[in-house]
Coordinates of C-alpha atoms in Angstrom, one line a residue:
X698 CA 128.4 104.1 85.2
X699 CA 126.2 102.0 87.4
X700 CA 123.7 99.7 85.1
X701 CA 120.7 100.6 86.4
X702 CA 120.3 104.5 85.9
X703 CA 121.7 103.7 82.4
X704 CA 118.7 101.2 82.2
X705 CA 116.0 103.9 83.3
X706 CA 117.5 106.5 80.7
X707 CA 117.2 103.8 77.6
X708 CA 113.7 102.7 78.9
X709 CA 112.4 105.9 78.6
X710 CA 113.9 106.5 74.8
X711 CA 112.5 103.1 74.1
X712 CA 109.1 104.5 75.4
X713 CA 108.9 107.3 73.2
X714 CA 110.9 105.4 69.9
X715 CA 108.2 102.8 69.5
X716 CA 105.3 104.7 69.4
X717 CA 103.6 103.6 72.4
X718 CA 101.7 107.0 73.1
X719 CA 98.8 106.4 74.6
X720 CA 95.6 108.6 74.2
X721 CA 95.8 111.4 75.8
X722 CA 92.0 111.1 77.1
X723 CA 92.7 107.8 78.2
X724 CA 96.0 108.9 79.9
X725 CA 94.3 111.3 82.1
X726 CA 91.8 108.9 83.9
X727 CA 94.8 106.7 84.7
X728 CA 97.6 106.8 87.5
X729 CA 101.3 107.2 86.9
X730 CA 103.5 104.3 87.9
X731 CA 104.5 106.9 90.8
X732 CA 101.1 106.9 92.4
X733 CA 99.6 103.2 91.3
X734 CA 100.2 100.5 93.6
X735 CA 98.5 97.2 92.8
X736 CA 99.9 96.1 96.2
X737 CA 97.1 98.1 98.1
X738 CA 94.9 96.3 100.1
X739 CA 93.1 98.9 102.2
X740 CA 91.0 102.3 101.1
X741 CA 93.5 104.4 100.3
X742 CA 93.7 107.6 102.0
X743 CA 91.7 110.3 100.4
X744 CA 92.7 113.9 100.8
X745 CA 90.6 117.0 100.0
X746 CA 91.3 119.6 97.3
X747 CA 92.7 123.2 98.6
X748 CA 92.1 126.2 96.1
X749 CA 94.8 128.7 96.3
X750 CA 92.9 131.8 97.7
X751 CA 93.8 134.7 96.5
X752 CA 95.8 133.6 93.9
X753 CA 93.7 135.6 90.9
X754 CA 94.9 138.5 92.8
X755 CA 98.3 137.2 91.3
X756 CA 97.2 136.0 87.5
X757 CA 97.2 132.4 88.6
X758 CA 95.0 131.0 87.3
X759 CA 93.5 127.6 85.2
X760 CA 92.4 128.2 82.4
X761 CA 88.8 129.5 82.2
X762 CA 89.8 131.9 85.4
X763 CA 89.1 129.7 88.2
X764 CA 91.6 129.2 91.7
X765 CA 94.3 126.5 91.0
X766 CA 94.5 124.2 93.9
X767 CA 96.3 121.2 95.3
X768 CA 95.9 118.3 97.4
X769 CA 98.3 118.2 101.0
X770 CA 98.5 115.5 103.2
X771 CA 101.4 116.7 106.2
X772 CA 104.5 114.4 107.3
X773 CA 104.9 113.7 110.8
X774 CA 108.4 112.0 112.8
X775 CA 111.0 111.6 110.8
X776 CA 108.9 112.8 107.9
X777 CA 108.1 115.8 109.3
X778 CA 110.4 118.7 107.8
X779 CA 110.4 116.2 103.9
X780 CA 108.9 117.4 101.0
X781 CA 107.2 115.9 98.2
X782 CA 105.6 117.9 95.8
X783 CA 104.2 115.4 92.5
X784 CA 103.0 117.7 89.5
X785 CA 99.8 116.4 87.8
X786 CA 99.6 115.1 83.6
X787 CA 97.1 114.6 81.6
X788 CA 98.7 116.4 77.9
X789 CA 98.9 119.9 76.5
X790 CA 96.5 122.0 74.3
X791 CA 97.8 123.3 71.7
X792 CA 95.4 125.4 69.8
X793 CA 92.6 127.9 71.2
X794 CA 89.8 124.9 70.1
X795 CA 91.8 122.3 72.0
X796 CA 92.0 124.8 75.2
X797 CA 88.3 126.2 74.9
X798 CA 87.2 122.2 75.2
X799 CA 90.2 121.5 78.0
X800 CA 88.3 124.4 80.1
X801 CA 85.8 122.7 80.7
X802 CA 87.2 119.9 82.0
X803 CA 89.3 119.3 85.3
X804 CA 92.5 119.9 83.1
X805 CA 91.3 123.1 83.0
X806 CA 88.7 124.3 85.3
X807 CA 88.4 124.3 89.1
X808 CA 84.7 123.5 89.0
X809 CA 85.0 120.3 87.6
X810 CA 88.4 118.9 89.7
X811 CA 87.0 116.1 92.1
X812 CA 86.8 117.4 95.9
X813 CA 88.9 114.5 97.0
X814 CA 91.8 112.3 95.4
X815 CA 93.5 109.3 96.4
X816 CA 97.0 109.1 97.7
X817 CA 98.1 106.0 96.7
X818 CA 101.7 105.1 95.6
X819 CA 104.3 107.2 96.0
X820 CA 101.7 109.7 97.7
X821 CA 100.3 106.9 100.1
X822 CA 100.5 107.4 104.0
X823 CA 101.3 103.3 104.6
X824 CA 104.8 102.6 105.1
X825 CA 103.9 99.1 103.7
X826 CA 103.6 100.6 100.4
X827 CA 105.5 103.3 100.5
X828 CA 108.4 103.2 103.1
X829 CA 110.4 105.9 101.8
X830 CA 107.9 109.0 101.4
X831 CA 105.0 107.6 103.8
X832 CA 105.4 110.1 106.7
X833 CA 106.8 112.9 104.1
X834 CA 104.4 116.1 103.2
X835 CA 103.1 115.2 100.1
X836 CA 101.6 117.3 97.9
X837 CA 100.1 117.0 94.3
X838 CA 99.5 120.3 92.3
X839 CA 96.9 119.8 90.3
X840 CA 97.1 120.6 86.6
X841 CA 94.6 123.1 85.1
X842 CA 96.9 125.4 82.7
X843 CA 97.5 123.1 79.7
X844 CA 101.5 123.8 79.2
X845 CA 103.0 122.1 81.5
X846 CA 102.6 124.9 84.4
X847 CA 104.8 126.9 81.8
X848 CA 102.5 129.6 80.0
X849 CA 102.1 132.6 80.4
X850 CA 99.7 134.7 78.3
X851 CA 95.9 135.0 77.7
X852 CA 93.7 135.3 74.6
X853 CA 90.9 137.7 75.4
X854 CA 88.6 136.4 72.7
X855 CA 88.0 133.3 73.6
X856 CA 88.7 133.6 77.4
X857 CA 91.7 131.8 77.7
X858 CA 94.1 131.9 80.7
X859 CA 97.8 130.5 80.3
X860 CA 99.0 130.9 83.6
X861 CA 100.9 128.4 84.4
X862 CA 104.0 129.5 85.4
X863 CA 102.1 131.8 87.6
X864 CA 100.5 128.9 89.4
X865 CA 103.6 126.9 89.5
X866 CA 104.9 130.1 91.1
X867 CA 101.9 130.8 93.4
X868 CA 101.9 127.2 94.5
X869 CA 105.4 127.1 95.6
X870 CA 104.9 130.6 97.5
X871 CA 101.9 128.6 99.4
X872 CA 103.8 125.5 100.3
X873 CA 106.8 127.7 101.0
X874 CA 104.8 129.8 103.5
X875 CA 102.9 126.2 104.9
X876 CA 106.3 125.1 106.6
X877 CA 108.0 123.8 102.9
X878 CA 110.9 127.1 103.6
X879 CA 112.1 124.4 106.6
X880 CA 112.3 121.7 104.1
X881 CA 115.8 119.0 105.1
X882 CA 115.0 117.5 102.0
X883 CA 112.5 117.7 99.0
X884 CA 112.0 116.1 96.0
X885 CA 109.9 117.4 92.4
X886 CA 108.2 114.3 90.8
X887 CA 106.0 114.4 88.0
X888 CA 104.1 112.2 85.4
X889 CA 103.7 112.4 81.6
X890 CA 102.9 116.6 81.1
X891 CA 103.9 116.9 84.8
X892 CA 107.0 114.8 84.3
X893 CA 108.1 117.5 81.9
X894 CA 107.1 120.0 84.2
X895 CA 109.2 118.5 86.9
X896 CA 112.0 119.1 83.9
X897 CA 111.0 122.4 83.3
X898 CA 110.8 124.0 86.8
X899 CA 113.9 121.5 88.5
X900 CA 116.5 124.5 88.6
X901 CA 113.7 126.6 90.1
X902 CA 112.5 124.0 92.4
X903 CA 116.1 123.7 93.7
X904 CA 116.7 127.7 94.3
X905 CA 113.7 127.8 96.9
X906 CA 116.1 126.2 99.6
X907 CA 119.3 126.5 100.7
X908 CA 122.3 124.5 99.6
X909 CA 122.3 122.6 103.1
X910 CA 118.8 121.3 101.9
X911 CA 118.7 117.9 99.6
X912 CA 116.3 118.7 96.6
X913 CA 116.0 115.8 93.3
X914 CA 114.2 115.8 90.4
X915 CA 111.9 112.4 89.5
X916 CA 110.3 112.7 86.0
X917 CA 108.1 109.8 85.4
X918 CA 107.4 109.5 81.2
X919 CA 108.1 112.8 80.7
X920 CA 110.8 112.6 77.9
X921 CA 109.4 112.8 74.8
X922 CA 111.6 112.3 71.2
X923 CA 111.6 114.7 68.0
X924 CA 111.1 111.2 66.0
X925 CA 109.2 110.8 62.5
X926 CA 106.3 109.3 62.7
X927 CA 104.4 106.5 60.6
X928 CA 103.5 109.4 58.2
X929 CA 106.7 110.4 57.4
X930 CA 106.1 113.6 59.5
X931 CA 106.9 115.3 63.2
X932 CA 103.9 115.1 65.3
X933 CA 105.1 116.0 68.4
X934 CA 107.0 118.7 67.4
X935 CA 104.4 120.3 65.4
X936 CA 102.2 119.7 68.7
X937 CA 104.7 121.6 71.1
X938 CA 104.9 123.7 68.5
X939 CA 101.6 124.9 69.0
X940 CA 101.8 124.6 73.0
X941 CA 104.8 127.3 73.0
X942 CA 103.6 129.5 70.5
X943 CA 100.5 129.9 71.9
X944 CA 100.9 129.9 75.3
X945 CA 104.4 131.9 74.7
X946 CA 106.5 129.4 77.3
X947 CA 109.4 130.2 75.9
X948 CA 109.8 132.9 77.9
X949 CA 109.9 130.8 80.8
X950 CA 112.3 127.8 79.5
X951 CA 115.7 127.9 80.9
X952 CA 118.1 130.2 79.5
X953 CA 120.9 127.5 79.6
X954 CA 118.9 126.0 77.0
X955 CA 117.1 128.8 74.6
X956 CA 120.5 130.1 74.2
X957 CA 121.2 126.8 72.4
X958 CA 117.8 125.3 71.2
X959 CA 114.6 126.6 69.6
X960 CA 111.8 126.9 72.1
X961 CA 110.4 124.0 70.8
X962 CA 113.3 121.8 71.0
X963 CA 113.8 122.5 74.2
X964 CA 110.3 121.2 75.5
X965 CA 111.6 117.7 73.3
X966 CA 115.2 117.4 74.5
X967 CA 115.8 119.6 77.6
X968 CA 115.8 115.9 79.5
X969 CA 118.6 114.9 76.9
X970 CA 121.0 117.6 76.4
X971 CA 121.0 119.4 79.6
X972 CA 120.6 116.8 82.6
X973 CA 121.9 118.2 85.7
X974 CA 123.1 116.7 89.0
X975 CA 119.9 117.4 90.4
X976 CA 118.1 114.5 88.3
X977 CA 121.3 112.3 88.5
X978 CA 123.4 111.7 91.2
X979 CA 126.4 113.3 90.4
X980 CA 128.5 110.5 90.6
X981 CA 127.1 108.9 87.6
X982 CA 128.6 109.5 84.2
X983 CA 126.8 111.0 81.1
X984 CA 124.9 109.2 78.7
X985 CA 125.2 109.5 75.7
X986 CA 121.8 110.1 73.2
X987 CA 123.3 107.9 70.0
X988 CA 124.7 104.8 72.4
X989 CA 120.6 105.3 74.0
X990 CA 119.6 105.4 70.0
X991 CA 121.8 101.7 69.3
X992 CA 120.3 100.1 72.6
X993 CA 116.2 101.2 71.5
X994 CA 117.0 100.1 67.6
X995 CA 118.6 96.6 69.1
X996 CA 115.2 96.0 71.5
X997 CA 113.3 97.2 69.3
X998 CA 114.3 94.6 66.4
X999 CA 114.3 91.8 69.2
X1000 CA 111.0 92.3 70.8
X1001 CA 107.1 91.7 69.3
X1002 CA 105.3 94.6 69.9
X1003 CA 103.0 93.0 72.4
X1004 CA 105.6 91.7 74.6
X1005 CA 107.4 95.2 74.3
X1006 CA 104.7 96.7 76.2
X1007 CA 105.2 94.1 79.1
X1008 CA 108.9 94.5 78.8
X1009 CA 108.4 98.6 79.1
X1010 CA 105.7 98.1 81.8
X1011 CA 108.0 96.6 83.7
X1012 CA 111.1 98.4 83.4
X1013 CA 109.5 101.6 84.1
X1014 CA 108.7 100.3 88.0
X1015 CA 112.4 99.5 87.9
X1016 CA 113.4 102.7 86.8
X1017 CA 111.2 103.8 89.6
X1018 CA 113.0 101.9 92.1
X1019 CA 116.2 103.2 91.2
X1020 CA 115.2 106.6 91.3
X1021 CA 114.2 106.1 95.2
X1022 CA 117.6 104.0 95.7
X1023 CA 119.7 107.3 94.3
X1024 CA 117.2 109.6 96.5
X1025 CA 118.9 107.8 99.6
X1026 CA 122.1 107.8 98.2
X1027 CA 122.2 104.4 99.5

């Protein structure tokens, strides 16, 4: 096994093992490692928002009823027939109280998603920051449905849409129909709630093209652990709990894993138990979850908290770095 995808795989175990969730709030003002770049030192490019039209026809929808929508910015040269689509975070809602307030936000509500974005990071158009994806189409879908682009139901009562598989679905036939059928090569990437997303939707993302086309999976914090809390009890899992219930995504989890896992599980430990070639170049060995387990309770014991977070911060761009390195094959 080469060191450094073994590194990435702990680090993110680590992440989730120590407790270091951050608010969600606060989580969905900030950028993912993926689209940060403290490097910049012009205006970033700035790229307009593009509802979906027509998409209600379809049940897409976020989740008071409004167009989902996306932001593109097309390749060009060598760039021009690359792909790369980033799925937005910013956490789940798990009850009809959480979702009623999420709708009338930009995590779930058209009307209040800002009219431009940033690319920056991975997304940028400067090769000086981002010489592997600079000249790509980049896309980033933005996140309105609350599950991970993974429900699919409605609650009539309180006007609730989970639709989003249906945008996830909608989206792709967009891009698909913009030039992304012509794709060479294409990668999924994701952050926090669109991490797992980039999960969740990797096996679908990979039968849009055919086999002569690259496709890879980047999930960027989007493992999370079934682990006790400092109360003794399973907050996570009682929180996805609540997301697949009521938003009934397990209809749309891969079968490979329902027919083996709960519908809950699989939201915590898809990333674990059923990590395909598409996330991992092939060549690399499996890893296994209790030698990950030994390596977290081992940094864990050796670090302060404090210098943990550095530590983490850190490794995560590495992590990153590697991921682009195994993209190239090089």
């Amino acid at each position: 096994m080469k060191p450094m995808l073994y590194f990435c795989f702990v680090i993110v175990l680590i992440r989730s093992a120590s407790g270091f969730f951050e608010d969600l709030d606060a989580r969905e003002t900030s950028l993912s490692y993926l689209e940060n770049d403290a490097a910049a030192t012009s205006e970033p490019l700035m790229v307009p928002l593009t509802l979906i039209q027509g998409a209600d026809s379809k049940g897409a929808v976020c989740l008071d009823g409004t167009l989902p929508g996306y932001h593109i910015h097309r390749g060009s040269g060598s760039g021009a027939n690359s792909w790369l689509i980033h799925l937005e975070g910013g956490g789940w809602c798990n009850t009809i109280r959480n979702c009623v307030y999420r709708k009338t936000t930009r995590r779930g509500s058209a009307k209040f998603m800002e009219k431009q974005l940033p690319f920056t990071g991975i997304l940028s158009n400067k090769a000086e920051e981002n010489p592997d994806f600079f000249n790509w189409n980049r896309v980033k879908l933005r996140y309105c449905d609350g599950a991970s682009f993974s429900g699919d139901s409605q609650n009539e009562g309180a006007q609730l849409y989970f639709r989003g598989q249906r945008i996830w679905l909608t989206a792709m036939q967009d891009l698909m129909a913009k030039g992304m059928q012509n794709a060479d090569q294409a990668l999924l990437s994701g952050c926090s709630a669109g991490g797992l997303a980039s999960i969740l939707h990797c096996d679908e993302f990979r039968d849009l093209f055919p086999k002569t086309t690259k496709v890879k999976c980047l999930s960027d914090a989007g493992m999370f652990l079934d682990a006790v809390d400092v109360s003794g009890g399973h907050t996570l899992r009682n929180m996805f709990a609540g997301v697949v219930s009521l938003q009934e995504v397990q209809k749309n989890l891969p079968i490979t894993c329902t027919s083996q896992l709960d519908p809950t599980s699989v939201n915590i430990w898809l990333s674990l138990a059923f990590l395909d070639p598409t996330y991992f170049n092939s060549s690399y060995e499996n890893v296994t979850l209790c030698r990950g387990l030994d390596y977290i309770h081992s940094l864990l014991s050796f670090f302060s908290a404090s210098s943990l977070k550095i530590w983490l911060q850190i490794s995560r761009l590495l992590c990153f770095f590697s991921m682009q390195h195994m993209m190239h094959g090089r």
